[in-house]
Short mmCIF file of C-alpha atoms and ligand atoms in Angstrom, two decimals:
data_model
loop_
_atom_site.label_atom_id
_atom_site.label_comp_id
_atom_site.label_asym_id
_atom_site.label_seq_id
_atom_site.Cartn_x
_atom_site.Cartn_y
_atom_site.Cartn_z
CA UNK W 1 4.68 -19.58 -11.78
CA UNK W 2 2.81 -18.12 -8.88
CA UNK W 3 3.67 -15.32 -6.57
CA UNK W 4 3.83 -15.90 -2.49
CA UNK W 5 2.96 -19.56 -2.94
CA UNK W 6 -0.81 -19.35 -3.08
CA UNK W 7 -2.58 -20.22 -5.98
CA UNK W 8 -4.89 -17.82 -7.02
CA UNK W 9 -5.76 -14.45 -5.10
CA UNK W 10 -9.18 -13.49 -4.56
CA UNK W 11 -8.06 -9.36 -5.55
CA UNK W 12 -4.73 -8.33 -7.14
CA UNK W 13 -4.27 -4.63 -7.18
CA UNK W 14 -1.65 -3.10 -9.65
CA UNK W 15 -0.39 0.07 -9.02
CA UNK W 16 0.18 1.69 -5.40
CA UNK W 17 -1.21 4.78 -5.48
CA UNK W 18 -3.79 6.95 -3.52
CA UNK W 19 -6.22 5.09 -5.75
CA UNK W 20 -4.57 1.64 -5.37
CA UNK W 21 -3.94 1.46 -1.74
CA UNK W 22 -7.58 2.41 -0.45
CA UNK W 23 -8.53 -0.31 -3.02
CA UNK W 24 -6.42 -2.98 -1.84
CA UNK W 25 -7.66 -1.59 1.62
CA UNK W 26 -10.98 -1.82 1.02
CA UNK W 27 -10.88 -5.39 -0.71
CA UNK W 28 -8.93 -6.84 2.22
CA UNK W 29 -11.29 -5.38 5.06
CA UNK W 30 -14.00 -6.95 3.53
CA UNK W 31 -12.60 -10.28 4.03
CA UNK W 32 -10.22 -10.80 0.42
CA UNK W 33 -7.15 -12.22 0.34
CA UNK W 34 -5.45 -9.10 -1.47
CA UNK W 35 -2.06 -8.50 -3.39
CA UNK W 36 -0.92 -5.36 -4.13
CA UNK W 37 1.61 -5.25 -7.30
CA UNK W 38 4.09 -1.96 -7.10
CA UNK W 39 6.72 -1.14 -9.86
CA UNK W 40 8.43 1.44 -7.49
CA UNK W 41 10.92 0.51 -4.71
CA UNK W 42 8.11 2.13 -2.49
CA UNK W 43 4.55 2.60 -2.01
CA UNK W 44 2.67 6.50 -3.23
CA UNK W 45 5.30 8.17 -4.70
CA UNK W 46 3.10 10.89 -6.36
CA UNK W 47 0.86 10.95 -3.16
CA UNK W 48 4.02 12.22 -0.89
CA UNK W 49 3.97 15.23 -3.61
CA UNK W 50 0.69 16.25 -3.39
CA UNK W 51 -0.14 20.02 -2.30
CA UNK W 52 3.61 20.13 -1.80
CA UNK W 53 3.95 18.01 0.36
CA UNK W 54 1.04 18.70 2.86
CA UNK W 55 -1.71 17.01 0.58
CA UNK W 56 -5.01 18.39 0.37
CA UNK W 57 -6.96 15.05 0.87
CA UNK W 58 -10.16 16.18 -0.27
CA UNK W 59 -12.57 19.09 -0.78
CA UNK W 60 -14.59 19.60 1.93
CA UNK W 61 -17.77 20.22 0.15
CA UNK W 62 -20.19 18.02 1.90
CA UNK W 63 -22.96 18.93 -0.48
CA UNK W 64 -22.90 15.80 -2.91
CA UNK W 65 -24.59 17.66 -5.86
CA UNK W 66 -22.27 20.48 -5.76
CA UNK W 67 -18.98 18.25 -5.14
CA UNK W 68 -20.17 16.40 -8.34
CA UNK W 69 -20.53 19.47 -10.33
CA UNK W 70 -16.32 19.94 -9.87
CA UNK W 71 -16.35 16.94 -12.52
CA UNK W 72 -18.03 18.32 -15.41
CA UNK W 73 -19.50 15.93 -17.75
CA UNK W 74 -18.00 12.98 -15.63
CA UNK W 75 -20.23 13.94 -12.75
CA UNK W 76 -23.26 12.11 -13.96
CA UNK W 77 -21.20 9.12 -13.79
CA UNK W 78 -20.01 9.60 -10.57
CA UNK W 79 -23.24 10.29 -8.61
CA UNK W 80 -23.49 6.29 -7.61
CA UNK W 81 -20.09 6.13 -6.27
CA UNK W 82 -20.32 9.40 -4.60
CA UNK W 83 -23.45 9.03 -3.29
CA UNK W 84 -22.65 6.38 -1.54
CA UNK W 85 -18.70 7.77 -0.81
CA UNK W 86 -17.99 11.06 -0.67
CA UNK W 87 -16.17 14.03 0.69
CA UNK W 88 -17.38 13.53 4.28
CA UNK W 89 -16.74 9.75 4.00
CA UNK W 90 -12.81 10.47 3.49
CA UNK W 91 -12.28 12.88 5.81
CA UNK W 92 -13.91 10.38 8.76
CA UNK W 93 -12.28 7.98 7.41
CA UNK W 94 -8.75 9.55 8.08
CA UNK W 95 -9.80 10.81 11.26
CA UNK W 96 -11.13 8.36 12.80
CA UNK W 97 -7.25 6.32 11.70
CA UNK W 98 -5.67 9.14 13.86
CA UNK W 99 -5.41 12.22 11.27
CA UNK W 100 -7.03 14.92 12.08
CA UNK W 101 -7.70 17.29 9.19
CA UNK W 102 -8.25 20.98 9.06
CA UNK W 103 -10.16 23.01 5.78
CA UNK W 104 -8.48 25.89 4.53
CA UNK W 105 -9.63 28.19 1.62
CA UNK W 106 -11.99 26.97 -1.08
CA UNK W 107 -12.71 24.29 1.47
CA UNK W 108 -9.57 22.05 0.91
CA UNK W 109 -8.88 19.84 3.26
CA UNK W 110 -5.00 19.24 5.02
CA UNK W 111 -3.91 16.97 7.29
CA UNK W 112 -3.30 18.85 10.40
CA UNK W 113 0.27 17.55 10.03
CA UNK W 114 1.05 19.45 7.35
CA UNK W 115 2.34 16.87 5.80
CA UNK W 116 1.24 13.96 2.60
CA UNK W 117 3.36 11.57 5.16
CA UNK W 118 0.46 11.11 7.45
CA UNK W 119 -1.75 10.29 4.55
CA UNK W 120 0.02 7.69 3.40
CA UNK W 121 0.71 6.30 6.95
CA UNK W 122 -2.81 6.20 7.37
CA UNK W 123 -2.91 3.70 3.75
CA UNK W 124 -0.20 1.20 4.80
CA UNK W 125 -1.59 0.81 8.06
CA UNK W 126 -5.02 0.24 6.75
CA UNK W 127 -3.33 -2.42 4.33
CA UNK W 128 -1.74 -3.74 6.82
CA UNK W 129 -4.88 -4.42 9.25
CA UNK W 130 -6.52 -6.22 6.29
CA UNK W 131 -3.42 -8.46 5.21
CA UNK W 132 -2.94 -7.05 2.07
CA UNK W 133 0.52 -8.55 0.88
CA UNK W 134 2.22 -5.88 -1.10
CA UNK W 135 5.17 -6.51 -3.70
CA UNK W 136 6.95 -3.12 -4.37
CA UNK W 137 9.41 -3.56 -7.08
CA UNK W 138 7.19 -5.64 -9.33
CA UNK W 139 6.58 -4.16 -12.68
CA UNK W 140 3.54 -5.30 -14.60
CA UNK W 141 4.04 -6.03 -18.29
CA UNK W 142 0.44 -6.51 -19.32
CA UNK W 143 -2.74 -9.42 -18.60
CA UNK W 144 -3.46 -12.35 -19.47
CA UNK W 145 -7.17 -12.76 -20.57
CA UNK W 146 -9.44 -15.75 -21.11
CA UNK W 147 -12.40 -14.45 -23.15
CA UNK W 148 -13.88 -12.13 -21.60
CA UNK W 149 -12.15 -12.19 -18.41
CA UNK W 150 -8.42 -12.06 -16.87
CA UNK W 151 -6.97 -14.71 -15.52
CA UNK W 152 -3.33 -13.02 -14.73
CA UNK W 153 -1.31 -10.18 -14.51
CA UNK W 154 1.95 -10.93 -16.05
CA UNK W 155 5.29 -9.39 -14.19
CA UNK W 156 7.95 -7.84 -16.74
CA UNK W 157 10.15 -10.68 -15.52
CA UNK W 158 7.49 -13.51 -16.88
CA UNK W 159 6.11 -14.11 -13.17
CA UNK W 160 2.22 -14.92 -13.82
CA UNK W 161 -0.57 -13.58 -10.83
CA UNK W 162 -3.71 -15.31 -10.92
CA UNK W 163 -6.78 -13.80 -8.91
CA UNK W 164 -10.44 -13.32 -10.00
CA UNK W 165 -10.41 -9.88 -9.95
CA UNK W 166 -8.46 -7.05 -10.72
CA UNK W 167 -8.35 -4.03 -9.98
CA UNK W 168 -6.23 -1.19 -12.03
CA UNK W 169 -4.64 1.17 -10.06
CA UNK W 170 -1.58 2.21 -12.85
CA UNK W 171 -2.53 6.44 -12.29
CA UNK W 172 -2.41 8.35 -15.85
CA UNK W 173 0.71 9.88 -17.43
CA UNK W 174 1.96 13.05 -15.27
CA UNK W 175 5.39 13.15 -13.75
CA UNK W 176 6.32 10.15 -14.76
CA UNK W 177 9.13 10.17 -12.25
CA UNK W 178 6.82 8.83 -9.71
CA UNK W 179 6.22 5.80 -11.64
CA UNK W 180 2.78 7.09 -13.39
CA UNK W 181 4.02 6.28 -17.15
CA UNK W 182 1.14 5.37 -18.90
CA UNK W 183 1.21 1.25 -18.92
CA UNK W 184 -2.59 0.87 -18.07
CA UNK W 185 -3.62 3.02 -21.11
CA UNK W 186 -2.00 0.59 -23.30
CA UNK W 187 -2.96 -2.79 -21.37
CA UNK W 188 -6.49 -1.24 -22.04
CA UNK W 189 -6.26 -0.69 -25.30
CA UNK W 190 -5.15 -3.98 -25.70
CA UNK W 191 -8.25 -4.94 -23.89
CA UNK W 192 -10.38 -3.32 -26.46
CA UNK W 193 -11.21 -0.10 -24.38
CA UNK W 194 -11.27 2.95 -26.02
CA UNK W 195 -8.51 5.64 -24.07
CA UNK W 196 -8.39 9.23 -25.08
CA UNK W 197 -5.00 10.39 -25.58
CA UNK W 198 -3.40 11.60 -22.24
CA UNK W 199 -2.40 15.22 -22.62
CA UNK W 200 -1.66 17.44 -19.59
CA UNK W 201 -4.23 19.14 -17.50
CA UNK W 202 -3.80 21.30 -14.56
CA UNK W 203 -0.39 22.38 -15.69
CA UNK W 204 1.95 25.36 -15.13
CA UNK W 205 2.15 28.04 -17.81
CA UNK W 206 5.98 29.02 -19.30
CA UNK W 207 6.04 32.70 -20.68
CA UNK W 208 8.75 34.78 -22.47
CA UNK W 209 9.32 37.17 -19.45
CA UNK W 210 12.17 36.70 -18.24
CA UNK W 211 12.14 38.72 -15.35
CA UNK W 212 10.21 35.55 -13.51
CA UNK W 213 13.26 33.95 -12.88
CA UNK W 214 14.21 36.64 -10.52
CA UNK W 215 11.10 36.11 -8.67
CA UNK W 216 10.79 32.23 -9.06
CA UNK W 217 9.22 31.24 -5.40
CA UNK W 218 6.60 34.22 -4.64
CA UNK W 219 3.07 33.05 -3.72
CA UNK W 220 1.19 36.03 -4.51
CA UNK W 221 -2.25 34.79 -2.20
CA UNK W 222 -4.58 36.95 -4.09
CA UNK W 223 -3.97 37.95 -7.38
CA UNK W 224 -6.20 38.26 -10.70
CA UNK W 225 -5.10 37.52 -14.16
CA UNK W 226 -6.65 38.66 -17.21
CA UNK W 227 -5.93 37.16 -20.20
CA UNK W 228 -6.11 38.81 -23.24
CA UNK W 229 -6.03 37.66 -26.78
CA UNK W 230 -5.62 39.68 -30.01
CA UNK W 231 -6.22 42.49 -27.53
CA UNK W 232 -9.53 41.19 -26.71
CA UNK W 233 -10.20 39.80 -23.12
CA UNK W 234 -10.84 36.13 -23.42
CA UNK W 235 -10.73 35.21 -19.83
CA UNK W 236 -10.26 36.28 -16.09
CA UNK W 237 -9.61 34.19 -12.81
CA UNK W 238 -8.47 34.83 -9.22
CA UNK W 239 -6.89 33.34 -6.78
CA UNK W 240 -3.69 31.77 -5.76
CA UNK W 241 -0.68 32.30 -8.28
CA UNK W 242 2.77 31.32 -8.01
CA UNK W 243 6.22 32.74 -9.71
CA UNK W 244 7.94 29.60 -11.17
CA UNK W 245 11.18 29.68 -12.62
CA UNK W 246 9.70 29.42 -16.01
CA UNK W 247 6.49 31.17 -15.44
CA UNK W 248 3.53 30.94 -13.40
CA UNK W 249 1.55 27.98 -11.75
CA UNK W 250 -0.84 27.95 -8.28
CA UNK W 251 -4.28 26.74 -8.13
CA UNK W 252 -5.95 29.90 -10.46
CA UNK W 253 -3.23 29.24 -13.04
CA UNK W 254 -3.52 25.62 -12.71
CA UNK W 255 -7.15 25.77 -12.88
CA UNK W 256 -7.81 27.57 -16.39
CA UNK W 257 -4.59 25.71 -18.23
CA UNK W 258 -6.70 23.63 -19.88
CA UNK W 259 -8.42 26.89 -21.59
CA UNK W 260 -5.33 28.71 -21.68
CA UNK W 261 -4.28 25.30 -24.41
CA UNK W 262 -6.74 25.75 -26.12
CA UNK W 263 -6.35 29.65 -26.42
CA UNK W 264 -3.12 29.02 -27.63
CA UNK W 265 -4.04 26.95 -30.36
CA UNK W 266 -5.63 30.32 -32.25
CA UNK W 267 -2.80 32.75 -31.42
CA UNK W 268 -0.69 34.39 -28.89
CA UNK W 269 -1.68 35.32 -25.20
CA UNK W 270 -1.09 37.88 -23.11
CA UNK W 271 -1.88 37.92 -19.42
CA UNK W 272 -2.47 41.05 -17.21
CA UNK W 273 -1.64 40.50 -13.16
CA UNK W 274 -3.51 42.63 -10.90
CA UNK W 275 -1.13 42.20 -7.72
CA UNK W 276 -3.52 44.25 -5.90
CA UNK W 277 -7.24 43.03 -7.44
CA UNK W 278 -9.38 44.57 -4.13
CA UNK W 279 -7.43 48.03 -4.41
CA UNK W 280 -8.63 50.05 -7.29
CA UNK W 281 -5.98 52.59 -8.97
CA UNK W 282 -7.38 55.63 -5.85
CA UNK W 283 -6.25 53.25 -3.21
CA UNK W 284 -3.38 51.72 -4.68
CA UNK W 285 -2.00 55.95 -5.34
CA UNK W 286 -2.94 56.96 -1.91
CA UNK W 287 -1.27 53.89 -0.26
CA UNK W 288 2.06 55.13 -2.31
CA UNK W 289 1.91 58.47 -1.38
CA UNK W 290 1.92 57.80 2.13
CA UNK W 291 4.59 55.12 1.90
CA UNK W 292 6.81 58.21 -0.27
CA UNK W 293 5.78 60.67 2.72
CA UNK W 294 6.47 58.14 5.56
CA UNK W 295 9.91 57.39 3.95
CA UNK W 296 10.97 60.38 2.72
CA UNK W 297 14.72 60.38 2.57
CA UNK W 298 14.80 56.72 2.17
CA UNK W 299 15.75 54.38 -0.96
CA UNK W 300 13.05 53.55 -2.96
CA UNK W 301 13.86 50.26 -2.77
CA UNK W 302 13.94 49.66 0.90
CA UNK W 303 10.49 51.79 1.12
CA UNK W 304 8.22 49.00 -0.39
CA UNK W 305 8.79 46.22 1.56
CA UNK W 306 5.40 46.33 3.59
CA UNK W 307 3.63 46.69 0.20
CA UNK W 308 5.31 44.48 -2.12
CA UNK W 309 7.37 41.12 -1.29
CA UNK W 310 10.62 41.60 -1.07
CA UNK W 311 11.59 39.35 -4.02
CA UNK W 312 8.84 41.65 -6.00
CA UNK W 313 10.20 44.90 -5.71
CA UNK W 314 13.67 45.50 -8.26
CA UNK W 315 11.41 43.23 -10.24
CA UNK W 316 8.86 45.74 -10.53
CA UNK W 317 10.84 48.68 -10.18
CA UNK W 318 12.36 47.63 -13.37
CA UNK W 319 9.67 46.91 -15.10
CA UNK W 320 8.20 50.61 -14.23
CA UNK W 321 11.68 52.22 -15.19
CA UNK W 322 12.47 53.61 -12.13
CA UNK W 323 15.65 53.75 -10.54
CA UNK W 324 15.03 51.78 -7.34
CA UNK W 325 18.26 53.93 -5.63
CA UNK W 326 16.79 56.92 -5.67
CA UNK W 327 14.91 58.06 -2.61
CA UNK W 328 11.33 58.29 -2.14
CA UNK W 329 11.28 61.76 -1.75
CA UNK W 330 12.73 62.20 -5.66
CA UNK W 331 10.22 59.76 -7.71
CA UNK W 332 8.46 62.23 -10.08
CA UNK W 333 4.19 61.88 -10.16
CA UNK W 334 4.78 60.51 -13.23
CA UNK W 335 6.79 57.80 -11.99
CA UNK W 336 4.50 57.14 -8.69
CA UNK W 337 1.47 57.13 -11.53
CA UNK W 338 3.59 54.59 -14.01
CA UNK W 339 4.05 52.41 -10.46
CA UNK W 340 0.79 52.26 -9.61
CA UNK W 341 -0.86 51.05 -12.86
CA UNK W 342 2.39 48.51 -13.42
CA UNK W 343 1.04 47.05 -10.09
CA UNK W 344 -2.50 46.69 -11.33
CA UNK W 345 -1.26 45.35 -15.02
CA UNK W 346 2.22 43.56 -14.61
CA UNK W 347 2.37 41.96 -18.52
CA UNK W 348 3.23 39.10 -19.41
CA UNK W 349 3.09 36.85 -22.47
CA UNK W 350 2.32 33.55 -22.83
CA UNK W 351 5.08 31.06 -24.24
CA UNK W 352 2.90 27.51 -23.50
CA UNK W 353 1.47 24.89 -20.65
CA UNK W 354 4.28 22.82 -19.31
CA UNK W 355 4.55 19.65 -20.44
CA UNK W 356 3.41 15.88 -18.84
CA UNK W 357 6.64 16.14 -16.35
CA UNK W 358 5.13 19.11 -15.04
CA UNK W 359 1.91 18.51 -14.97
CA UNK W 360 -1.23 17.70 -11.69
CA UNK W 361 -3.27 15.44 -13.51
CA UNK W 362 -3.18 13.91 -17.35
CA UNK W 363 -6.46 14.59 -18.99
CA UNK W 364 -7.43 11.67 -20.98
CA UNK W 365 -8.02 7.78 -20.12
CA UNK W 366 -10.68 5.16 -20.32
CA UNK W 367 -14.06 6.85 -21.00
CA UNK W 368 -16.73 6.41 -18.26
CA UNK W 369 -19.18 5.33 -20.92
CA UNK W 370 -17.08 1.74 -20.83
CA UNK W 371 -17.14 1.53 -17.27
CA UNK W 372 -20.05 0.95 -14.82
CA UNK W 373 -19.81 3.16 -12.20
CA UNK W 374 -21.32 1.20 -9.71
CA UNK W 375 -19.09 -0.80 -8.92
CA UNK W 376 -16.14 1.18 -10.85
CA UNK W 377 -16.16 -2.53 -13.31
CA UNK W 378 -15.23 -2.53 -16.75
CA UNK W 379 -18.25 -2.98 -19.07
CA UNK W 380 -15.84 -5.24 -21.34
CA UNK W 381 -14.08 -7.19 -19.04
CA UNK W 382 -16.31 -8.61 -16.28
CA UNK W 383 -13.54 -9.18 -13.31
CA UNK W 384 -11.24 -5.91 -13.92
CA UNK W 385 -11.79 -2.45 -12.08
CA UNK W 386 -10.46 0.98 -12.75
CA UNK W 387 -9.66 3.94 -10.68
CA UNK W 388 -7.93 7.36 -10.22
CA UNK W 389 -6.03 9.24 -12.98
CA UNK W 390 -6.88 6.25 -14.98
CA UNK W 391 -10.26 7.37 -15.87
CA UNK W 392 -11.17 10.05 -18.18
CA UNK W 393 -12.29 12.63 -15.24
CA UNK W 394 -11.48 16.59 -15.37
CA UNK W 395 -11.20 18.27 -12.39
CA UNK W 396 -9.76 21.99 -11.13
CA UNK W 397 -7.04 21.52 -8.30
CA UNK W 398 -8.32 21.54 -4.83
CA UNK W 399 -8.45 17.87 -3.62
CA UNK W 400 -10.74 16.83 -5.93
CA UNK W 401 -8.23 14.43 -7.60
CA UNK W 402 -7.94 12.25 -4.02
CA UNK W 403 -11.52 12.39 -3.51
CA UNK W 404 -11.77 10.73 -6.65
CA UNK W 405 -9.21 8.58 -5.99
CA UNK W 406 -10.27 8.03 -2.77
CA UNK W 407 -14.51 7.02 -3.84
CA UNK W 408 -12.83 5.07 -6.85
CA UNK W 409 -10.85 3.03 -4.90
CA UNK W 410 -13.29 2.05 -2.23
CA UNK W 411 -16.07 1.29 -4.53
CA UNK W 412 -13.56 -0.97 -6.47
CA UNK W 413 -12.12 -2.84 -3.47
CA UNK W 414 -16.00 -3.46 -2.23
CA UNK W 415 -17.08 -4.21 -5.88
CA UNK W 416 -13.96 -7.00 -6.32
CA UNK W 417 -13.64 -8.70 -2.79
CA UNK W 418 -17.61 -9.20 -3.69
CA UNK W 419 -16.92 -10.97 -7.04
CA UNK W 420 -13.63 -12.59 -6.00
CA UNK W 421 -14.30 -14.30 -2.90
C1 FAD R 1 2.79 17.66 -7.98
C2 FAD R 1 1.39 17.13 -7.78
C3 FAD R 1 0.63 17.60 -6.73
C4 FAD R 1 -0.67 17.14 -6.56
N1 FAD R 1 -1.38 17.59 -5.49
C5 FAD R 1 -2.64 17.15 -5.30
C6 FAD R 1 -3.38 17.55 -4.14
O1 FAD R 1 -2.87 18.24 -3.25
N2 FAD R 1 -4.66 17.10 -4.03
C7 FAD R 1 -5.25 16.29 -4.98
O2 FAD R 1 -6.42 15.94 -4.83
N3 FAD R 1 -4.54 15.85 -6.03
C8 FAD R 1 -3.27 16.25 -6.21
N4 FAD R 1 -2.54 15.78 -7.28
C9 FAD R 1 -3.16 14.76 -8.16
C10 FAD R 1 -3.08 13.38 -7.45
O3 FAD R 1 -1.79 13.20 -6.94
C11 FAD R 1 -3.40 12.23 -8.39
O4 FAD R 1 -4.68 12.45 -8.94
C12 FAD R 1 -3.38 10.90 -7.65
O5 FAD R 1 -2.15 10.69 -6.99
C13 FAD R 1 -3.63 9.74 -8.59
O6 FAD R 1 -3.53 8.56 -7.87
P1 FAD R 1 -3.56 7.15 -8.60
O7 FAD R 1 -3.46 6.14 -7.52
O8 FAD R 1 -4.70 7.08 -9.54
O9 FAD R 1 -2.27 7.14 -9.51
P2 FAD R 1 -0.69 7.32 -9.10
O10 FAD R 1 -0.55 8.10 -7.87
O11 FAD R 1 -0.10 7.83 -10.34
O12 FAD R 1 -0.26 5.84 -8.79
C14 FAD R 1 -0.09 4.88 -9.80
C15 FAD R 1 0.88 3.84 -9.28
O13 FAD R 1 0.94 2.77 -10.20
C16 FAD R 1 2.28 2.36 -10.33
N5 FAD R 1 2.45 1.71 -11.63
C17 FAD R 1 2.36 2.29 -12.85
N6 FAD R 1 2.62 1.38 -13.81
C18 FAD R 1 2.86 0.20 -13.18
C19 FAD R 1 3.20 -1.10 -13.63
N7 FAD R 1 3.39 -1.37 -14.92
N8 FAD R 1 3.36 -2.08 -12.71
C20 FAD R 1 3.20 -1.82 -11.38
N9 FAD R 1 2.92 -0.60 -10.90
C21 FAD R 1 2.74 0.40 -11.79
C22 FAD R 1 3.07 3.65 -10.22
O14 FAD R 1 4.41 3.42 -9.90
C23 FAD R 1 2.30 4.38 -9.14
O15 FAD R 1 2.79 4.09 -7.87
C24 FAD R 1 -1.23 16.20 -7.46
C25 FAD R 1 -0.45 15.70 -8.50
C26 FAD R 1 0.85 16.16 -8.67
C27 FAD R 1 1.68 15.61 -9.79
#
């Protein structure tokens, strides 16, 4: 049985993704009759998400040789793709579709919306210019193949789709709630590609302290953690760090979870926060003193609020042991001194990385040895593509997922409305 009465499609996407839908995009603007396969009621379910709902779109590093570098060992197998789609490429591309974008720090790239929305407007209407039929609710159970070739993808409910090429789009295993469970790693395996096991990347940390709960939902902008191991510093990063219910995420955190696993695999961890990392202990005392002077015969606890966030302060004034009623003028040098190096050395101790639910990006997928990069083609089966999370590609946060979502996708849809029509 066929789907939408034609025959066989030149390009039939699966998955509708970031990755998927400039694919499908792509394939239909070159001239392919396209058909985009969705098992979600919708259309970029984990793109709406993304940066919390603003998206960073991409990284804004324009230099191709440095952009690379943000994928480790997979960078030598991106430098065709990106060389010839890039950074620069995606951000004209969604401007000149009527999103503007602006850079903020570490040079990632927003819409000016604010908001993923106006990404993913941008996708449908770019599908929709090419003709791309999509089919949301249509859950693929696996492929069909014919040597070394498919021939169709096969719906759960037994419905076959015939095309020439194929392009999979199916993302990798994190938050499975948006529909990214994992079914492409097995259809490949099936196919006879090797996948590394998906594990979690880019994830939040948990940790025993319970106090975060209290301050679940502070972005501390600048902070530096040190972590230390057997009471030997094994690693230090700054940046962006955020108070989750269970613990801490934000783009430093997210960015060395993948070390902090591995850590964890020889023994416990123990982190050190520096809430203050550009104010040595001097600066941090003298700053006190003259909130304590300026506030004299006020609470404590209503004295700190230019210094600390609100949320931050019975938090910390707990964890220094001092009675946050008492007035500024009656806090001992002892306690001002205990204050100021808690600020500089808030502890914590690790309890684990979040699991796949929580996680940015699965590490893991088909290895970029079996794929030529190219055109983003299988090396074992001549008419299928891959892109996005379901390659084996590390990356920190920072838009670098997208971009590689975005260069993926393109080079795909090119590569298959070429072979299929
Ligand atoms: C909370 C969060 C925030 C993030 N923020 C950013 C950010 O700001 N910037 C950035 O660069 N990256 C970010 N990422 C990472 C980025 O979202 C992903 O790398 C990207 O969305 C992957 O796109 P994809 O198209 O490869 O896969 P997905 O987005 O996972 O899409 C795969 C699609 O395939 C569909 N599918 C799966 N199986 C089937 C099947 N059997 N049949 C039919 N359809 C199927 C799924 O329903 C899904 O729609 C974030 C990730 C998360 C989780």
């Amino acid at each position: 049985m066929s789907l939408g009465g034609q025959q066989v499609w030149d390009v039939a996407v699966i998955g509708g993704g970031a990755a998927g839908m400039m694919a499908a995009g792509r394939a239909a603007e070159g001239g392919a009759r396209v058909i985009l396969l969705e098992k979600n009621p919708g259309l970029g379910k984990k793109l709406l998400i993304t940066g919390g709902g603003r998206c960073n779109v991409t990284n804004a590093e324009f230099d191709t040789k440095t952009l690379l570098s943000k994928y480790g060992d997979a960078g030598k197998y991106l430098s065709s793709p990106f060389a010839a789609w890039s950074s620069k490429d995606a951000i004209g591309f969604f401007e000149s579709r009527g999103m503007p974008t602006k850079i903020e720090n570490e040079k990632r790239a927003f819409p000016v919306s604010d908001t993923a929305q106006s990404v993913h407007n941008v996708l449908t209407s770019y599908m929709k210019e090419g003709g791309v039929t999509v089919h949301t609710k249509s859950p693929v159970s696996g492929f069909i193949r014919e040597g070394n070739s498919i021939v169709s993808a096969k719906l759960k409910d037994g419905t076959l789709i015939d095309a020439r090429s194929f392009i999979l789009a199916t993302g990798g295993k994190s938050r499975p709630e948006t529909g990214s469970t994992g079914d492409g790693f097995v259809w490949l395996q099936e196919l006879g590609h090797t996948v590394s096991s998906a594990t979690a990347a880019l994830v939040p940390i948990s940790v025993h302290d319970a106090w975060v709960k209290r301050a679940a939902g502070v972005s501390l902008k600048d902070a530096k953690i040190t972590l230390f191991q057997y009471e030997k510093k094994v690693k230090s990063v700054r940046g962006k760090v955020l108070i989750t219910h269970e613990g801490l995420s934000g783009p430093a955190i997210l960015n060395a979870s993948r070390e902090i696993g591995e850590f964890l695999q020889y023994g416990d961890l123990v982190i050190d926060l520096d809430l203050f990392p550009d104010l040595g202990y001097e600066k941090v005392n003298t700053r006190l003193q003259e909130i304590f002077n300026e506030n004299a015969t006020k609470m404590l606890k209503n004295s700190l609020k230019g210094f600390l966030q609100p949320v931050l302060i019975p938090v910390v004034l707990q964890l220094a042991l001092i009675d946050a009623q008492k007035t500024c003028n009656a806090v001992s040098r002892d306690e001002r001194v205990r204050l100021m190096k808690l600020v500089k050395h808030v502890p914590l101790s690790v309890k684990g990385l979040l699991g796949l639910d929580k996680a940015i990006i699965t590490s893991g997928g088909v290895s970029l040895d079996e794929v030529d990069t190219r055109y983003m083609q299988s090396r074992l089966i001549s008419n299928l593509y891959l892109v996005g999370d379901v390659l084996d590609v590390n990356r920190p946060s920072g838009g670098y997922s997208l971009q590689l979502c975005w260069t993926t996708g393109r080079i795909a849809g090119e590569s298959a409305y070429t072979a299929g029509t």
